[in-house]
XYZ file of C-alpha atoms in Angstrom:
768
model
C 31.457 -34.184 59.360
C 29.549 -31.164 60.574
C 31.057 -29.509 63.627
C 29.572 -26.297 64.996
C 31.392 -23.334 63.569
C 33.012 -25.412 60.789
C 32.802 -23.643 57.411
C 30.767 -25.243 54.657
C 32.630 -27.692 52.484
C 30.884 -26.550 49.300
C 30.701 -22.992 47.996
C 27.098 -21.968 48.438
C 26.282 -19.307 45.869
C 23.060 -18.167 47.445
C 23.035 -14.670 46.009
C 23.294 -15.751 42.398
C 20.103 -14.690 40.666
C 21.187 -15.957 37.253
C 18.355 -17.810 35.688
C 20.565 -19.412 33.062
C 20.466 -19.101 29.323
C 17.362 -19.751 27.271
C 18.386 -22.207 24.575
C 16.063 -23.978 22.189
C 16.037 -27.070 24.392
C 15.278 -25.045 27.512
C 12.486 -23.044 25.898
C 10.976 -26.213 24.436
C 11.082 -27.882 27.830
C 9.408 -24.890 29.463
C 6.627 -24.896 26.852
C 6.121 -28.652 27.116
C 6.003 -28.412 30.891
C 3.233 -25.829 30.810
C 1.442 -27.052 27.692
C -2.023 -26.657 29.290
C -1.433 -22.890 29.425
C -0.545 -22.857 25.735
C -3.504 -25.078 24.861
C -5.856 -22.844 26.837
C -4.516 -19.708 25.131
C -4.908 -21.277 21.681
C -8.426 -22.436 22.552
C -9.407 -18.963 23.765
C -7.873 -17.428 20.630
C -9.742 -19.877 18.388
C -12.978 -19.255 20.268
C -12.653 -15.493 19.970
C -11.553 -15.787 16.326
C -14.654 -17.835 15.536
C -16.767 -15.229 17.327
C -15.142 -12.340 15.449
C -15.560 -14.120 12.142
C -19.231 -14.698 12.892
C -20.126 -11.181 14.059
C -18.040 -9.389 11.417
C -20.458 -7.841 8.886
C -20.109 -8.961 5.254
C -18.530 -6.666 2.675
C -19.680 -6.740 -0.948
C -17.750 -5.354 -3.923
C -19.266 -4.185 -7.210
C -16.955 -3.335 -10.126
C -17.437 -1.301 -13.318
C -15.008 -1.266 -16.259
C -14.085 2.170 -17.603
C -11.874 2.828 -20.634
C -9.778 5.989 -20.434
C -8.031 7.070 -23.640
C -4.917 8.891 -22.534
C -4.345 10.513 -25.983
C -5.061 14.212 -26.569
C -8.724 14.980 -26.129
C -8.685 18.560 -27.497
C -9.958 19.949 -30.826
C -6.931 20.226 -33.091
C -7.677 20.872 -36.763
C -4.860 20.392 -39.216
C -1.627 21.799 -37.844
C -3.321 23.758 -35.075
C -0.556 23.778 -32.481
C -2.562 25.725 -29.950
C -5.468 23.277 -29.997
C -3.137 20.388 -29.214
C -1.473 22.430 -26.496
C -4.798 23.258 -24.895
C -5.593 19.525 -24.396
C -2.357 17.688 -23.646
C -2.320 13.942 -23.124
C -3.032 13.141 -19.452
C -1.380 10.211 -17.592
C -3.653 7.492 -16.291
C -2.604 8.363 -12.740
C -4.120 11.815 -13.281
C -7.405 10.266 -14.393
C -7.427 8.045 -11.292
C -6.993 11.076 -9.062
C -9.827 12.828 -10.889
C -12.017 9.789 -10.250
C -11.305 10.054 -6.514
C -11.781 13.824 -6.401
C -14.491 15.439 -4.324
C -16.115 16.966 -7.406
C -16.836 13.535 -8.885
C -17.703 11.758 -5.647
C -19.899 14.526 -4.242
C -21.975 14.601 -7.422
C -22.402 10.807 -7.270
C -23.366 11.064 -3.600
C -25.949 13.758 -4.291
C -27.398 11.736 -7.155
C -27.899 8.574 -5.068
C -28.478 10.291 -1.720
C -25.546 8.371 -0.285
C -25.197 10.988 2.417
C -28.385 9.592 3.984
C -27.669 6.619 6.266
C -30.601 4.483 7.408
C -30.211 1.088 9.079
C -31.943 -1.099 11.682
C -30.892 -0.844 15.311
C -29.570 -4.148 16.660
C -29.182 -5.197 20.270
C -25.474 -5.975 19.942
C -22.940 -7.481 17.585
C -24.488 -10.850 18.295
C -27.931 -9.464 17.523
C -26.674 -8.049 14.227
C -25.126 -11.407 13.347
C -28.375 -13.217 14.148
C -30.304 -10.756 11.980
C -27.909 -11.296 9.045
C -28.193 -15.074 9.250
C -31.995 -15.035 9.489
C -33.541 -16.619 6.389
C -37.205 -16.894 7.355
C -40.014 -15.533 5.234
C -41.580 -13.754 8.185
C -39.940 -11.181 10.436
C -37.860 -12.521 13.303
C -39.214 -11.999 16.835
C -37.235 -11.115 19.976
C -35.411 -14.108 21.454
C -37.110 -16.113 24.173
C -40.248 -14.043 23.665
C -38.888 -11.094 25.668
C -40.950 -8.036 24.764
C -38.360 -5.662 26.216
C -36.208 -6.403 23.157
C -38.995 -5.592 20.701
C -37.374 -2.294 19.696
C -34.390 -4.107 18.182
C -34.226 -5.677 14.735
C -33.751 -9.456 14.763
C -33.968 -10.337 11.084
C -35.859 -9.506 7.911
C -36.194 -5.750 8.532
C -35.703 -3.291 5.667
C -35.920 0.476 5.176
C -35.342 2.776 2.209
C -35.152 6.506 2.837
C -35.488 8.501 -0.394
C -34.954 11.939 1.131
C -34.192 13.362 4.561
C -33.484 17.026 5.247
C -32.612 18.649 8.553
C -31.049 22.003 9.534
C -27.304 22.315 9.120
C -26.478 22.023 12.824
C -28.272 18.656 13.010
C -26.241 17.198 10.151
C -24.394 14.116 11.310
C -26.609 13.553 14.370
C -28.610 10.307 14.587
C -32.412 10.367 14.489
C -34.657 7.387 15.214
C -37.568 6.026 13.215
C -39.998 3.809 15.134
C -42.558 1.648 13.359
C -46.006 2.308 14.794
C -48.200 0.185 12.555
C -48.428 -1.024 8.973
C -47.071 1.826 6.836
C -46.887 4.342 9.699
C -43.884 5.510 11.660
C -42.717 8.122 14.190
C -39.565 10.241 14.004
C -37.537 10.987 17.140
C -34.806 13.604 17.449
C -31.249 13.151 18.748
C -32.466 13.954 22.254
C -35.201 11.302 22.158
C -38.121 13.696 21.742
C -40.847 12.765 19.258
C -40.864 15.128 16.279
C -43.845 13.837 14.354
C -45.390 10.999 12.401
C -45.472 10.021 8.755
C -46.566 7.366 6.293
C -44.530 5.222 3.942
C -44.595 6.501 0.366
C -45.474 10.054 1.374
C -43.278 13.010 2.223
C -43.590 14.046 5.859
C -42.375 17.216 7.517
C -42.603 19.105 10.765
C -40.876 21.592 13.071
C -37.573 20.775 14.725
C -37.341 22.252 18.215
C -36.820 26.024 17.995
C -35.240 25.944 14.547
C -36.612 28.119 11.781
C -36.171 25.213 9.388
C -37.944 21.947 10.067
C -37.377 18.382 8.968
C -38.502 16.637 5.812
C -38.542 12.857 5.503
C -39.578 10.599 2.649
C -39.545 6.852 3.429
C -39.988 4.838 0.246
C -40.106 1.329 1.760
C -40.372 0.014 5.295
C -40.694 -3.565 6.521
C -40.519 -4.284 10.230
C -42.538 -5.295 13.267
C -44.306 -2.568 15.238
C -42.019 -0.894 17.802
C -38.910 -1.768 15.772
C -36.517 1.191 15.560
C -34.185 2.375 12.809
C -31.356 4.901 12.870
C -31.317 7.622 10.203
C -28.964 10.563 9.769
C -27.654 12.952 7.139
C -23.883 12.860 6.864
C -21.866 15.975 6.220
C -20.764 15.992 2.607
C -17.061 15.900 3.481
C -17.642 12.842 5.677
C -19.700 11.144 2.976
C -16.993 11.868 0.391
C -14.288 10.526 2.724
C -16.344 7.392 3.361
C -16.962 6.742 -0.339
C -13.323 7.463 -1.175
C -12.249 4.976 1.472
C -14.494 2.303 -0.067
C -13.411 3.086 -3.640
C -10.720 0.926 -5.232
C -9.128 1.731 -8.613
C -7.050 -0.824 -10.457
C -5.418 -0.585 -13.857
C -6.010 -3.459 -16.254
C -4.514 -4.036 -19.675
C -1.824 -1.678 -20.958
C 0.127 -0.484 -17.922
C 1.912 2.415 -19.635
C 0.510 5.885 -19.110
C 0.770 6.820 -22.790
C 0.159 3.411 -24.346
C -3.271 4.259 -25.812
C -6.518 2.968 -24.392
C -6.329 1.722 -20.813
C -9.038 0.066 -18.763
C -9.722 0.971 -15.163
C -11.552 -1.340 -12.772
C -13.687 0.873 -10.550
C -14.735 -1.077 -7.432
C -16.925 0.151 -4.571
C -17.203 -1.851 -1.355
C -20.265 -1.716 0.871
C -22.147 -3.781 3.402
C -25.186 -3.739 1.084
C -24.764 -5.347 -2.365
C -27.339 -3.047 -3.977
C -25.634 0.058 -2.562
C -22.258 -1.175 -3.798
C -23.631 -1.663 -7.323
C -25.434 1.695 -7.393
C -22.445 3.624 -6.044
C -20.032 2.024 -8.527
C -22.265 2.875 -11.499
C -22.947 6.385 -10.198
C -19.245 7.206 -9.864
C -18.513 5.846 -13.359
C -21.386 7.765 -14.973
C -20.519 10.983 -13.138
C -16.914 10.684 -14.276
C -18.038 10.120 -17.880
C -20.438 13.078 -17.793
C -17.878 15.444 -16.297
C -15.303 14.337 -18.855
C -17.652 15.206 -21.716
C -18.639 18.481 -20.063
C -14.999 19.428 -19.590
C -14.163 18.869 -23.258
C -17.320 20.664 -24.357
C -16.405 23.561 -22.094
C -13.035 23.889 -23.847
C -14.735 24.116 -27.208
C -17.224 26.649 -25.850
C -14.451 28.912 -24.579
C -12.726 28.881 -27.984
C -16.020 29.621 -29.687
C -16.599 32.607 -27.427
C -13.141 33.927 -28.228
C -13.608 33.492 -31.998
C -17.059 35.065 -31.877
C -15.561 38.092 -30.131
C -12.858 38.478 -32.821
C -14.953 37.905 -35.962
C -16.804 41.307 -35.879
C -13.513 43.192 -35.593
C -11.873 41.253 -38.439
C -14.999 41.691 -40.603
C -14.944 45.469 -40.031
C -11.242 45.644 -40.908
C -11.896 43.645 -44.068
C -14.698 46.012 -45.163
C -12.593 49.116 -44.544
C -9.574 47.718 -46.379
C -11.666 46.718 -49.389
C -13.299 50.188 -49.523
C -9.884 51.882 -49.357
C -8.532 49.688 -52.173
C -11.598 50.387 -54.348
C -11.300 54.135 -53.792
C -7.575 54.097 -54.698
C -8.225 52.189 -57.928
C -10.987 54.645 -58.848
C -8.691 57.628 -58.401
C -5.681 56.167 -60.246
C -7.457 54.622 -63.179
C -5.636 51.738 -64.853
C -2.651 51.604 -62.482
C -1.387 48.013 -62.285
C 1.370 46.325 -60.250
C 4.517 45.191 -61.968
C 5.624 41.605 -61.832
C 8.213 42.355 -59.155
C 5.639 44.305 -57.114
C 3.124 41.434 -57.498
C 5.693 38.946 -56.165
C 6.469 41.273 -53.270
C 2.742 41.590 -52.575
C 2.294 37.811 -52.405
C 5.223 37.441 -50.011
C 4.036 40.267 -47.768
C 0.463 38.952 -47.792
C 1.542 35.462 -46.690
C 3.830 36.936 -44.039
C 1.171 39.289 -42.668
C -1.327 36.405 -42.562
C 1.076 34.357 -40.444
C 1.745 37.291 -38.113
C -1.959 38.019 -37.668
C -2.774 34.330 -37.055
C -0.009 33.940 -34.474
C -0.983 37.157 -32.690
C -4.582 35.939 -32.533
C -3.568 32.564 -31.179
C -1.226 34.249 -28.688
C -4.120 36.339 -27.372
C -6.208 33.188 -26.973
C -3.361 31.362 -25.275
C -2.831 34.160 -22.749
C -6.313 33.392 -21.472
C -4.914 30.075 -20.192
C -1.163 30.533 -19.733
C 1.138 33.319 -18.561
C 3.739 35.078 -20.686
C 6.450 32.895 -19.086
C 4.884 29.653 -20.309
C 7.143 27.755 -22.774
C 4.415 27.697 -25.438
C 3.940 31.468 -25.215
C 7.682 32.080 -25.280
C 8.043 29.840 -28.352
C 5.280 31.749 -30.099
C 6.958 35.047 -29.199
C 10.169 33.852 -30.827
C 8.280 32.941 -34.030
C 6.553 36.328 -34.049
C 9.861 38.077 -33.618
C 11.349 36.221 -36.603
C 8.276 36.931 -38.756
C 8.404 40.626 -37.882
C 12.089 40.707 -38.832
C 11.229 39.199 -42.207
C 8.415 41.757 -42.579
C 10.852 44.622 -41.896
C 13.131 43.333 -44.625
C 10.248 43.236 -47.108
C 9.178 46.715 -46.020
C 12.673 47.980 -46.863
C 12.340 46.550 -50.364
C 8.926 48.159 -50.647
C 10.325 51.631 -49.890
C 12.444 51.479 -53.086
C 9.355 51.330 -55.340
C 7.377 54.327 -56.742
C 4.954 55.958 -54.308
C 1.834 55.176 -56.315
C 2.799 51.570 -56.619
C 3.679 51.415 -52.921
C 0.247 52.692 -51.913
C -1.552 50.247 -54.187
C 0.558 47.387 -52.900
C -0.163 48.247 -49.248
C -3.901 48.506 -49.792
C -3.993 45.248 -51.727
C -1.970 43.545 -49.019
C -4.223 44.739 -46.170
C -7.377 43.705 -48.006
C -6.029 40.249 -48.879
C -4.700 39.591 -45.351
C -7.980 40.644 -43.743
C -9.928 38.459 -46.179
C -7.814 35.358 -45.525
C -7.881 35.858 -41.747
C -11.638 36.364 -41.715
C -12.282 33.250 -43.763
C -9.936 31.172 -41.570
C -11.647 32.295 -38.362
C -15.074 31.734 -39.858
C -14.149 28.193 -40.915
C -12.668 27.392 -37.520
C -15.763 28.727 -35.777
C -17.970 26.418 -37.815
C -15.680 23.474 -37.134
C -15.778 24.119 -33.370
C -19.561 24.341 -33.412
C -19.765 20.964 -35.117
C -17.160 19.455 -32.744
C -18.941 20.828 -29.676
C -22.213 19.324 -30.766
C -20.583 15.888 -31.251
C -18.325 15.827 -28.165
C -18.079 12.313 -26.742
C -14.999 12.649 -24.547
C -12.140 10.214 -24.104
C -13.908 8.042 -21.481
C -16.443 5.297 -22.013
C -18.058 2.736 -19.723
C -17.370 -0.773 -20.997
C -19.236 -2.791 -18.348
C -21.582 -1.497 -15.704
C -21.461 -2.937 -12.213
C -23.864 -5.744 -11.369
C -25.217 -6.816 -8.010
C -22.641 -9.007 -6.216
C -23.936 -12.290 -4.878
C -21.051 -13.366 -2.639
C -19.266 -11.099 -0.125
C -15.528 -10.616 -0.429
C -15.113 -10.259 3.325
C -14.792 -11.258 6.034
C -12.388 -14.119 5.422
C -13.392 -16.181 8.406
C -10.568 -18.646 7.914
C -7.999 -15.847 7.963
C -9.616 -14.275 11.039
C -9.616 -17.618 12.826
C -5.995 -18.247 11.864
C -5.005 -14.767 13.000
C -6.547 -15.185 16.447
C -5.215 -18.730 16.808
C -1.757 -17.341 16.051
C -2.360 -14.525 18.535
C -3.448 -17.061 21.139
C -0.350 -19.131 20.445
C 1.906 -16.066 20.813
C 0.081 -14.950 23.965
C 0.352 -18.451 25.399
C 4.096 -18.560 24.750
C 4.539 -15.129 26.303
C 2.482 -16.143 29.346
C 4.436 -19.380 29.758
C 7.766 -17.551 29.643
C 6.447 -14.909 32.042
C 5.261 -17.574 34.477
C 8.634 -19.252 34.184
C 10.467 -16.026 34.944
C 8.149 -15.279 37.867
C 8.140 -18.810 39.255
C 9.499 -19.351 42.767
C 9.830 -23.140 42.778
C 12.702 -25.299 41.512
C 12.154 -27.821 38.747
C 15.303 -29.879 38.291
C 18.311 -31.080 40.327
C 20.749 -29.308 38.030
C 18.923 -26.039 38.585
C 19.154 -26.461 42.371
C 22.863 -27.213 42.252
C 23.466 -24.220 39.982
C 21.476 -21.894 42.201
C 22.733 -22.823 45.676
C 26.084 -24.516 45.000
C 25.267 -27.599 47.096
C 25.385 -31.092 45.551
C 22.253 -33.160 45.158
C 22.974 -36.520 46.813
C 19.902 -38.248 45.417
C 16.940 -37.651 43.182
C 13.721 -39.352 44.266
C 11.242 -39.822 41.420
C 7.531 -39.401 41.877
C 5.825 -42.528 43.197
C 2.297 -43.342 42.098
C 2.030 -45.949 44.843
C 2.957 -43.418 47.512
C 0.377 -41.021 46.107
C -2.247 -43.744 46.490
C -1.073 -44.444 50.034
C -1.336 -40.780 50.969
C -4.926 -40.727 49.744
C -5.935 -43.599 51.960
C -6.635 -43.259 55.637
C -3.896 -44.601 57.914
C -4.589 -48.047 59.294
C -3.145 -49.042 62.616
C -1.776 -52.505 63.249
C -0.059 -54.186 66.150
C 3.445 -53.043 66.992
C 6.240 -54.822 65.252
C 4.760 -54.716 61.718
C 4.905 -51.877 59.173
C 1.568 -50.985 57.615
C 1.053 -50.334 53.930
C 1.487 -46.564 54.408
C 5.242 -47.228 54.391
C 6.327 -47.569 50.754
C 9.462 -49.632 51.476
C 7.341 -52.382 52.987
C 4.338 -52.357 50.667
C 6.098 -51.745 47.303
C 9.816 -52.519 47.611
C 10.324 -52.337 43.829
C 8.812 -48.867 43.481
C 10.819 -46.403 41.403
C 11.076 -44.015 44.365
C 12.691 -46.748 46.481
C 15.428 -47.083 43.881
C 16.238 -43.439 44.433
C 16.297 -43.907 48.202
C 18.601 -46.921 47.814
C 20.970 -44.749 45.797
C 20.816 -42.244 48.660
C 21.756 -45.060 51.050
C 24.852 -45.794 48.981
C 26.031 -42.183 48.866
C 25.203 -41.732 52.545
C 27.877 -44.266 53.511
C 30.556 -42.192 51.849
C 29.200 -38.926 53.274
C 29.349 -40.288 56.827
C 33.019 -41.267 56.583
C 34.090 -37.757 57.613
C 31.158 -37.056 59.954
C 31.625 -36.659 63.710
C 28.915 -39.231 64.383
C 26.423 -41.453 62.602
C 23.427 -39.187 63.255
C 21.787 -37.947 60.040
C 19.295 -35.048 60.281
C 16.704 -34.806 57.498
C 15.028 -31.395 57.322
C 13.479 -29.068 54.779
C 12.950 -25.356 54.202
C 9.170 -25.618 54.729
C 6.489 -28.205 55.496
C 5.199 -30.570 52.831
C 8.511 -31.331 51.098
C 8.438 -35.042 52.035
C 11.131 -35.194 54.708
C 9.172 -37.742 56.776
C 8.723 -39.897 53.683
C 12.480 -39.754 53.060
C 13.397 -40.411 56.697
C 11.081 -43.404 57.214
C 11.895 -45.157 53.957
C 15.623 -44.389 54.205
C 15.659 -45.960 57.661
C 13.917 -49.033 56.302
C 16.314 -49.607 53.375
C 19.369 -49.048 55.637
C 17.998 -51.639 58.068
C 17.417 -54.030 55.178
C 21.141 -53.724 54.409
C 21.942 -55.200 57.852
C 22.703 -51.960 59.669
C 21.215 -51.371 63.124
C 19.134 -48.276 62.483
C 17.170 -45.952 64.734
C 14.492 -43.610 63.354
C 13.857 -40.590 65.608
C 10.890 -38.264 65.056
C 12.252 -34.958 66.385
C 9.500 -32.790 64.876
C 7.817 -31.937 68.185
C 5.360 -29.615 66.489
C 3.655 -31.852 63.927
C 5.625 -35.073 63.665
C 3.839 -37.897 61.777
C 6.260 -40.829 61.906
C 4.022 -42.711 64.362
C 1.136 -42.619 61.872
C 3.369 -43.896 59.081
C 4.494 -46.930 61.071
C 1.214 -47.622 62.876
C 2.216 -46.699 66.449
C 0.898 -44.372 69.135
C 2.592 -41.025 69.552
C 3.564 -41.682 73.209
C 5.854 -42.602 74.772
C 8.434 -40.769 72.769
C 11.200 -38.167 72.562
C 9.414 -35.433 74.511
C 8.875 -37.862 77.386
C 12.593 -38.696 77.515
C 13.620 -35.037 77.605
C 10.914 -33.774 79.975
C 10.386 -36.750 82.317
C 13.903 -38.099 82.303
C 12.625 -41.613 81.714
C 15.188 -44.161 80.603
C 16.129 -44.038 76.975
C 15.192 -47.685 76.520
C 11.601 -46.898 77.543
C 10.834 -44.972 74.341
C 12.594 -47.195 71.828
C 10.166 -49.470 70.032
C 11.147 -52.180 67.651
C 9.677 -52.167 64.131
C 11.559 -55.037 62.572
C 14.934 -56.613 62.189
C 17.631 -53.969 62.669
C 15.052 -51.135 62.797
C 13.844 -49.274 65.869
C 11.841 -46.070 66.188
C 11.391 -43.218 68.661
C 8.206 -41.229 68.121
C 7.607 -37.642 69.199
C 5.765 -38.386 72.359
C 3.261 -35.903 73.657
C 3.558 -32.642 71.696
C 4.930 -30.026 74.128
C 3.885 -26.349 74.225
C 7.562 -25.269 74.057
C 9.346 -27.556 71.586
C 12.299 -25.199 70.968
C 13.146 -24.946 74.683
C 12.680 -28.682 75.137
C 15.105 -29.544 72.323
C 17.647 -27.073 73.711
C 17.750 -29.149 76.919
C 21.019 -30.959 77.561
C 19.008 -34.137 77.927
C 18.431 -34.168 74.126
C 22.142 -34.029 73.420
C 22.763 -36.861 75.853
C 20.088 -38.901 74.117
C 21.691 -38.382 70.694
C 25.149 -39.249 72.002
C 23.824 -42.418 73.587
C 22.013 -43.481 70.438
C 24.967 -42.977 68.094
C 26.972 -45.283 70.375
C 24.257 -47.914 70.257
C 23.298 -47.878 66.533
C 25.089 -47.894 63.198
C 22.860 -45.153 61.813
C 20.504 -42.712 63.530
C 18.043 -41.010 61.184
C 16.484 -37.895 62.745
C 13.304 -36.532 61.159
C 13.874 -32.849 61.995
C 11.264 -30.094 61.713
C 11.503 -27.618 58.808
C 13.908 -24.716 59.205
C 11.486 -21.855 58.439
C 11.918 -19.266 61.201
C 12.107 -21.853 63.975
C 15.034 -22.722 66.217
C 14.132 -26.436 66.469
C 16.027 -27.548 63.356
C 19.093 -25.486 64.344
C 19.369 -27.268 67.686
C 18.993 -30.701 66.123
C 21.460 -29.947 63.298
C 24.219 -29.088 65.814
C 24.104 -32.623 67.290
C 23.888 -34.388 63.905
C 27.012 -35.403 62.061
C 25.337 -35.082 58.644
C 22.566 -32.703 57.599
C 20.394 -33.184 54.535
C 17.926 -30.671 53.128
C 14.909 -32.101 51.267
C 13.759 -30.132 48.212
C 10.466 -30.992 46.526
C 10.139 -30.433 42.789
C 7.745 -27.666 41.676
C 6.817 -26.921 45.284
C 9.883 -25.732 47.167
C 10.537 -22.084 46.504
C 14.047 -21.034 45.636
C 13.801 -18.130 48.026
C 12.698 -20.425 50.877
C 15.553 -22.812 50.122
C 18.249 -20.143 50.040
C 16.844 -18.504 53.185
C 16.918 -21.843 55.051
C 20.503 -22.549 53.981
C 21.599 -19.028 54.945
C 20.002 -19.407 58.346
C 21.880 -22.640 58.996
C 25.153 -21.111 57.835
C 24.678 -18.088 60.074
C 24.559 -20.529 62.982
C 27.694 -22.344 61.878
C 25.863 -25.295 60.337
C 26.545 -26.478 56.811
C 24.118 -28.404 54.669
C 26.049 -31.436 53.477
C 23.740 -32.285 50.632
C 20.326 -31.943 49.065
C 17.714 -34.605 48.402
C 15.575 -33.748 45.395
C 12.191 -35.320 46.018
C 9.122 -36.051 43.867
C 10.690 -35.459 40.450
C 8.039 -36.385 37.898
C 8.781 -38.204 34.661
C 7.565 -35.536 32.257
C 8.202 -34.922 28.594
C 9.608 -31.531 29.623
C 12.346 -33.240 31.623
C 13.137 -35.497 28.706
C 13.356 -32.513 26.340
C 15.439 -30.490 28.787
C 17.973 -33.153 29.754
C 17.779 -35.720 26.968
C 17.356 -39.469 26.948
C 20.064 -40.112 29.520
C 18.256 -38.002 32.093
C 15.029 -39.834 31.513
C 16.709 -43.231 31.666
C 18.869 -42.638 34.705
C 16.150 -41.082 36.833
C 13.046 -42.980 35.881
C 14.105 -46.407 34.711
C 13.369 -49.115 37.204
C 14.035 -52.803 37.253
C 11.276 -55.293 37.973
C 12.224 -58.034 40.381
C 9.785 -60.847 39.755
C 10.310 -64.437 40.900
C 11.098 -66.961 38.222
C 8.084 -69.005 37.157
C 7.688 -72.379 38.834
C 7.825 -75.165 36.222
C 5.204 -77.004 38.239
C 2.750 -74.210 37.456
C 3.136 -74.767 33.728
C 0.117 -76.801 32.837
C 0.438 -76.624 29.097
C-alpha cells in the first residue's frame, strides 16, 4: 500500500490554519471542557467582590425639604408694571442652579467649617474596615499586640477640629496630629517636623517654618490612645465647594411644572459621617433661605434709595409751582377758569401725571435694563403716544385767552406736582413696610435629621458585579486558551486539520491508567502479565476501540505491498506501544499468526509490557547476524514477539542496515500480520527507515497532548521522504461532557458505549 515515492492517497491539508467556526455548541463545549478555569475566575471575582464590599466605606444621606414658590417674588402694588418686571417668575431649574452655586455653598462651608478635614489615619483599607466594624466600649488596640502599629487608628477614635488656620501656601497640604496624653496633642507639618503642642478645648498657635503667619488650631474633642495619629488639613475653598457640590443631590417632588405654583425640592447631602451629612444639608438649606430673603430685601432697598433721591426734587417743584399759582391769583384778582378751560385742565393734569410717572419709572428701569430691553422700548412707545396727546391738548390751549392760558398752566403744574409727590410718598412708605416684612419665596418644610442606615455601599450589587466580571474574565480566558492551545481535542478536528482519516478512536481506559501506576511485574515467558490490557481486562472500553481498528486494518492492508504495519507517533508519550501491543493481541485472538516487533531502539518498552527481558532482540539480529529464529519468543497462541535487544549507541545507522530489511521481508512471509512498534518521528531518521519497509503506516495521536504543530511537522517529514501516512489512530479520548455537548448523543454513544460480556448465571448456584 505504501511504496517509496508513491504519492499520498489522501489530500493532506497541512497548511490550513482554519480553526473552524465558533457556534453555540462549540463555545459551550469549550467552556464545559475548561470549567475549572471558569469556576476559578468566578471564585476569585466573588472573593474580591466580598473584599471590596467589606472595605468600601459607608455613605450616609441626609435630606431636607425646601419649598420654592416660583411665582413673582417682587413688590408690585396695584398695577405697578415695573415692580412685576423687576421680579419675574423664576423656573425651578433656576432655583436648583442657585442652590448649587458657589455663593450658597461657600457660605455654608464657612459656617460649618467644612473646609477643615480631620480624620484618623488607618493602616490600610483593611485597617479602616476593622475600625468601622469595631463596637467595643474601649479603644481598639493594635492587632496581635504589635506596638509598631500604635500610630494607626483601630477603632473607637474620634476628633473634632473647630478651627484650623494656616498660611495660604499650606492650604490643601496634610498636617498630622499625634495624641501625647489625655487631652494633649502635638502638631506636625507636611514635612514631618513638629510645630508645637496644644490641649483639647483650648486654642493653640505657633510659628510655621519661616512664614510670617503661623498656625492656629482649636481641637474641640479628641478620643484616642496615646501615639495615635490623625490627619488634618484646610481645603482650598474651590475644592471644598466642588466636593460639596459633588455630594449634593437635588430632586423635585410634587408639582413637576416650572410655573405650577409651590414646588418642593429634596435637598440631599451624602457624606461618610452621618452627623456631617445632616449638618451640611441643613446649612445649605438655611443659607439658601437667608440669601433668598436678602436678595428680595435688597431689591426693595434699591427702590427705596431711588425714591428717596427723587422725593426732594419733586417736593421742591411742588413748592415752586404752588407759589407761582398763588402769586398769579393775587395779581389777577377774581380771575376764574371757564367750564371748557376747567375740562381742559383736568385732561392735561391727568396726562401730565401719566407722563411724569412713566418718565420716573423709566429712569428707575434704566438702572437695571438697557434702552434696547423690550420693557424699556414698550414704555418709550407709551411715552411717545402720551406726548402726542399732550401736543394736541397744547394746541387747543393756544386758542384760549392769554390770561386764562397762564392760569391754566400754573394750575396744571401745581396739581401734577402734588399728585406725583403724594404717589411717590405713598410708595416709599409701602416699600419700607414691605422691606421690614420680607419673608422671601422659600421656606424650609423639614430639616434634615441624622441618618441611621447608610445608603451605600450595596454589598450585594458589588458582589454581583465582581462575580459577573469574574464570569466574563473566565470566559475570555477560556476562549484565549482555546485559541492558543497546541493540542488536538477531537477526531473530527484532526481530520479537518490534516486531511488524513482517523481509522480508530481509542477511548480513555481507567484500567490501563491503574496498570500504568503499578510497577511492572515479571512472570515466566509464555504468559502475559496484567500490564497488558487485552489480557487483564478484555472487556475494557479501550479494547473495543482497538478491535474496531483490527477490523478496519484488514481492509487497509488489501492494497498494501506487505502485511507489515508500522505504528509511530509525532512525539513520545502518545501511547503507540499501548496500541501496538494490544492490537497484536486482539489480532492473534482472531486466529491470525501475528508478530510484534519493538523497533524503538532508543527507549522501547514492549519487553516490560509483556514481562520479558530486553535481550535477545532486534538489535542482536541486525548487529550480530544471529538467526532470525533466535530472537522470536512466543507469548501465546498465534502471537510472537521480538524485543529491542540491547540498546545500541547508533540506532539510526543500525536500522539503515540491509539486515533489517531482510528481517522484515522474512517476517512478512512467515506471519499474517507484523506489527512494528516504531520510534516517534520527531527529528529522527529511525521512523523514516522503518516506514519504508512497512506496507501500512499509522500515526498515533493522543487527545489533549499531541500538538497540532508536532503532528503536521511529522506528517510533512514523512511526505518529504516519499512516505504517506495511511491513517491516524486517535488515542485516549476521554468521555467528557464537553465531547457530548460538541458532538451530541451519537458521539457519546458510539465512542464510549461498551458491552459487558458476563457469563450466564449457573442455575445450580441459585440457592433460593
